[in-house]
One Martini backbone bead per residue (centre of mass of N, CA, C, O) as a GRO file, in nm:
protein
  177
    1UNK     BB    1  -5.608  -1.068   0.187
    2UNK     BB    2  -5.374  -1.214   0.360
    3UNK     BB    3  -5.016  -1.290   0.291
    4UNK     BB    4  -4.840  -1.532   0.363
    5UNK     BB    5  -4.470  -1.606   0.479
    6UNK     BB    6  -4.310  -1.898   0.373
    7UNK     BB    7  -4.065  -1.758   0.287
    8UNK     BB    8  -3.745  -1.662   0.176
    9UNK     BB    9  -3.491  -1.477  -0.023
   10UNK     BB   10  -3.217  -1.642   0.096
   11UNK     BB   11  -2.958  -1.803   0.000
   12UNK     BB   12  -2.802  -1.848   0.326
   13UNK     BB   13  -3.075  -1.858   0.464
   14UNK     BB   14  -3.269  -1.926   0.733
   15UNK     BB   15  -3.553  -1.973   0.992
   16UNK     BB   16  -3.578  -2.008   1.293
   17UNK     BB   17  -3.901  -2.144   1.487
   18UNK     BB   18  -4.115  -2.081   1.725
   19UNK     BB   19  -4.379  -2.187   1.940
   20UNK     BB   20  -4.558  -2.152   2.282
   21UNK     BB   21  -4.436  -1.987   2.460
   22UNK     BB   22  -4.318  -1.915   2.722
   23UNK     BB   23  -4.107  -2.197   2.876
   24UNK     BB   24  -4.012  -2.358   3.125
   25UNK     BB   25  -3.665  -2.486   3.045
   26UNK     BB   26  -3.783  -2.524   2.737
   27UNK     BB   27  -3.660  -2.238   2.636
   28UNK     BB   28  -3.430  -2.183   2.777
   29UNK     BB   29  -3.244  -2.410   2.612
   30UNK     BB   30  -3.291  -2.317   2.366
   31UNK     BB   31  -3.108  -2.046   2.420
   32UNK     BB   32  -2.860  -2.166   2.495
   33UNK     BB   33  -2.792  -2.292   2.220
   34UNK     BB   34  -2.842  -2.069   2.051
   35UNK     BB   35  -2.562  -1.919   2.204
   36UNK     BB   36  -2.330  -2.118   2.195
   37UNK     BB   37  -2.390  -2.086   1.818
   38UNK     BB   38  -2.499  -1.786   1.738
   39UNK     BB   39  -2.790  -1.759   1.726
   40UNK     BB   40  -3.103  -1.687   1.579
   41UNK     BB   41  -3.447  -1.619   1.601
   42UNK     BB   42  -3.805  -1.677   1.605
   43UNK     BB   43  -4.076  -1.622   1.885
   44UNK     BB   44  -4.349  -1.735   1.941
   45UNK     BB   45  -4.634  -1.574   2.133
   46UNK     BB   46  -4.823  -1.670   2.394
   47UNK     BB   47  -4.970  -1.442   2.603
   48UNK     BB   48  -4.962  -1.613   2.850
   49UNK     BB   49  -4.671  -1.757   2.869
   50UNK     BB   50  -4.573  -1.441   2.923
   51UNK     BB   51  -4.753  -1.372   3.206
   52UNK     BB   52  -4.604  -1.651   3.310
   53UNK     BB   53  -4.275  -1.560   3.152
   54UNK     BB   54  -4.103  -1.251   3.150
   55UNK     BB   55  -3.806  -1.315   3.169
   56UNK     BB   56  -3.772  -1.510   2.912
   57UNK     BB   57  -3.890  -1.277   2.687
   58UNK     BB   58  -3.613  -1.136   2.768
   59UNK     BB   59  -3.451  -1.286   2.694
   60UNK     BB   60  -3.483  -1.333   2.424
   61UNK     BB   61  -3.444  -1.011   2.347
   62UNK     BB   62  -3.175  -0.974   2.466
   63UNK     BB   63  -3.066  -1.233   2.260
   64UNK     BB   64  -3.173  -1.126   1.971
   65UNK     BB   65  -3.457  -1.227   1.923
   66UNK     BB   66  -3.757  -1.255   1.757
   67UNK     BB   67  -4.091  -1.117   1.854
   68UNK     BB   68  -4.387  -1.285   1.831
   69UNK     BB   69  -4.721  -1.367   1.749
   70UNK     BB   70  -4.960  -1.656   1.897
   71UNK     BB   71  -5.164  -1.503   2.050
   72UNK     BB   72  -5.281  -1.565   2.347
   73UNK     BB   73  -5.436  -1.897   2.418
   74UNK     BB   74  -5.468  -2.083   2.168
   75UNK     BB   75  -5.722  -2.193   2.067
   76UNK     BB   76  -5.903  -2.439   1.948
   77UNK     BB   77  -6.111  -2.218   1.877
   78UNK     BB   78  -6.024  -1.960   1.709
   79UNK     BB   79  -6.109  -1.991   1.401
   80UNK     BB   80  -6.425  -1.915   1.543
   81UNK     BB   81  -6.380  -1.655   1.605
   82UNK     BB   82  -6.429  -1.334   1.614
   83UNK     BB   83  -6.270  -1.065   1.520
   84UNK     BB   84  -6.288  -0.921   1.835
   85UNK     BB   85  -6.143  -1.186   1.949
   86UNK     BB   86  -5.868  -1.134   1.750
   87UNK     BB   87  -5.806  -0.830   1.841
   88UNK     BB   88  -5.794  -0.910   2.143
   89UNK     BB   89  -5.548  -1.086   2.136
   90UNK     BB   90  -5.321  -0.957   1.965
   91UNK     BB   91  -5.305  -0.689   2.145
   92UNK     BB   92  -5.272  -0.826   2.423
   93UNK     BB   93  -5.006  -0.925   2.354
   94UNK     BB   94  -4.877  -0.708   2.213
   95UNK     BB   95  -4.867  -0.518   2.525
   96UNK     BB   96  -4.719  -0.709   2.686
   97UNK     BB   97  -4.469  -0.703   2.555
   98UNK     BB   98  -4.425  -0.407   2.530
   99UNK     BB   99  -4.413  -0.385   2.837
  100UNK     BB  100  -4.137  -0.554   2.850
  101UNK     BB  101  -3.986  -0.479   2.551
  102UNK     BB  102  -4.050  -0.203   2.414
  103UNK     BB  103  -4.201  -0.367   2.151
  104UNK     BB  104  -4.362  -0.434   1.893
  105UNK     BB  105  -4.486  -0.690   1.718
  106UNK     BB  106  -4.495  -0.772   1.310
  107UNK     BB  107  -4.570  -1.080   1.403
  108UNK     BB  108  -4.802  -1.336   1.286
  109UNK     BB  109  -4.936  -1.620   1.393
  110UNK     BB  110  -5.118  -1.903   1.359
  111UNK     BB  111  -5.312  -2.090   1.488
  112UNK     BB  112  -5.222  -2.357   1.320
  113UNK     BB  113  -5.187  -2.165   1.033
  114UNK     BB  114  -5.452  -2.022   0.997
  115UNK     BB  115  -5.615  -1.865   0.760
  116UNK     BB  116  -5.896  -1.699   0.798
  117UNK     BB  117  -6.090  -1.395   0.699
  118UNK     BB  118  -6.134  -1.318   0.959
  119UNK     BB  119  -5.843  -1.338   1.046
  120UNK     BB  120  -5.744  -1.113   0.781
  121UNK     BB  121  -5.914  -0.886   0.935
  122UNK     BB  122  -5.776  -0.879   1.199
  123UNK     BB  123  -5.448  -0.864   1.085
  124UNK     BB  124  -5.510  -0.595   0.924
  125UNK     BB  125  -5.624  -0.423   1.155
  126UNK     BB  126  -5.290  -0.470   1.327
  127UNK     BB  127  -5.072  -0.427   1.148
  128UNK     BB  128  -4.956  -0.720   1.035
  129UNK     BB  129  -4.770  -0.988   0.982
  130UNK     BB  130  -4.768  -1.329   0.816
  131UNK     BB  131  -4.634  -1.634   0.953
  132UNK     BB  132  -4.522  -1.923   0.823
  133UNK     BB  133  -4.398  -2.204   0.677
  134UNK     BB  134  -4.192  -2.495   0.477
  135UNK     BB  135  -4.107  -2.646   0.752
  136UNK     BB  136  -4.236  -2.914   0.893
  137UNK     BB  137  -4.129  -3.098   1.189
  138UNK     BB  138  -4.275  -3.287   1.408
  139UNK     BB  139  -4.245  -3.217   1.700
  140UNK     BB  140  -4.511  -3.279   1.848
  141UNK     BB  141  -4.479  -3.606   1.748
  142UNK     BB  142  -4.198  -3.673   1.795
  143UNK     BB  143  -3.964  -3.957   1.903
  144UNK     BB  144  -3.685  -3.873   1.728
  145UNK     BB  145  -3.465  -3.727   1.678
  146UNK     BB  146  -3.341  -3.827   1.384
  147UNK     BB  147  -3.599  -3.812   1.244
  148UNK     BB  148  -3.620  -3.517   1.275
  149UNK     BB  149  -3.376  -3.407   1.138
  150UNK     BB  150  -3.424  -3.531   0.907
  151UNK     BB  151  -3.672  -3.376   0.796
  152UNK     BB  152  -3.526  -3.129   0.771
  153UNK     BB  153  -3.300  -3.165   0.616
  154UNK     BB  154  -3.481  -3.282   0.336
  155UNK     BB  155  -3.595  -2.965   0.335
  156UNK     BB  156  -3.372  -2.771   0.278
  157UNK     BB  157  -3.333  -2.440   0.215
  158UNK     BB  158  -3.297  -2.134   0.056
  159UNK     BB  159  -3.521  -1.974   0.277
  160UNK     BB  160  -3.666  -2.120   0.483
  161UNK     BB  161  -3.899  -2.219   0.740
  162UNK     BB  162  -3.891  -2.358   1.052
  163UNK     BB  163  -4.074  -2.534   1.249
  164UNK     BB  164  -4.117  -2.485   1.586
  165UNK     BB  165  -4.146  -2.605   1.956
  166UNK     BB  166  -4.106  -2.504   2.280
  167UNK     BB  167  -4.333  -2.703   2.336
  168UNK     BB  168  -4.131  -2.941   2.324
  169UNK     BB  169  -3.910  -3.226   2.439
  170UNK     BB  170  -3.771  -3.267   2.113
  171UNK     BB  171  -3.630  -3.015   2.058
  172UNK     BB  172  -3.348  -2.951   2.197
  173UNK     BB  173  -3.209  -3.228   2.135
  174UNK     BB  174  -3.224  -3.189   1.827
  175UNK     BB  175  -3.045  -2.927   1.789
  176UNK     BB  176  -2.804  -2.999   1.973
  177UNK     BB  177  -2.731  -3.189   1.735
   0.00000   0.00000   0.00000
């Protein structure tokens, strides 16, 4: 059974992650800030999204961002495919990454944070490793910045893995802040 890695070793860093891209805009938005900052992230990506969305894929990779799998499709029942349709969501993300940025992705989010035996036996064939987090950021339901800001700072510490969804419109805003 694999074990996810959900905080960091770092006295000085924590991490942030996005999950649910490449999408235009939203994505986009994101990548401004961080770059106006001089941030780096890794980008959980979505497979469809990626295919629906190559140039912003890119421009993560380019801007020095790591390129994450996020499954190809993120499906409300992923946890309940067979093992051989979550290794061809996982290789078919791999290789359209691959395709566009030259490099496989060697970490894995998986679809709403479960790792079940069967996806555990996915992810240790597609030779994977597992990124969970330790601060849920709650912005997919999230309706004010300072709350949202507020629920991170109180739990940062060094070595955190900051759970963030560029699929969510008060993500970017609440960053910028």
């Amino acid at each position: 059974y694999t074990t996810a890695i959900c905080k960091g070793n770092s006295l000085y860093q924590i991490a942030l992650t996005f999950d649910d891209g490449p999408i235009i805009e939203k994505t986009e938005a994101i990548l401004d800030i961080l770059k106006l900052n001089n941030i780096n992230a890794t980008f959980f990506c979505i497979g469809a999204n990626v295919s629906k969305n190559p140039d912003i894929l890119k421009r993560i990779n380019d801007e020095g961002h790591l390129v994450g799998n996020h499954s190809f499709s993120h499906h409300t029942l992923f946890d309940l495919f067979s093992k051989a349709r979550m290794v061809k969501e996982i290789k078919n993300t791999n290789n359209l990454i691959y395709n566009l940025i030259g490099n496989y992705p060697k970490y894995f989010r998986p679809p709403y944070g479960v790792t079940t035996p069967v996806l555990a036996n996915a992810i240790e064939e597609t030779k994977m490793a597992t990124i969970g987090w330790n601060i849920r950021s709650f912005d997919t339901i999230s309706k004010s910045n300072e709350k949202l800001l507020t629920t991170i700072k109180n739990k940062i510490k060094p070595g955190a893995i900051i759970l963030l969804h560029d699929s969510s419109e008060i993500t970017a805003s609440t960053i910028q802040d």
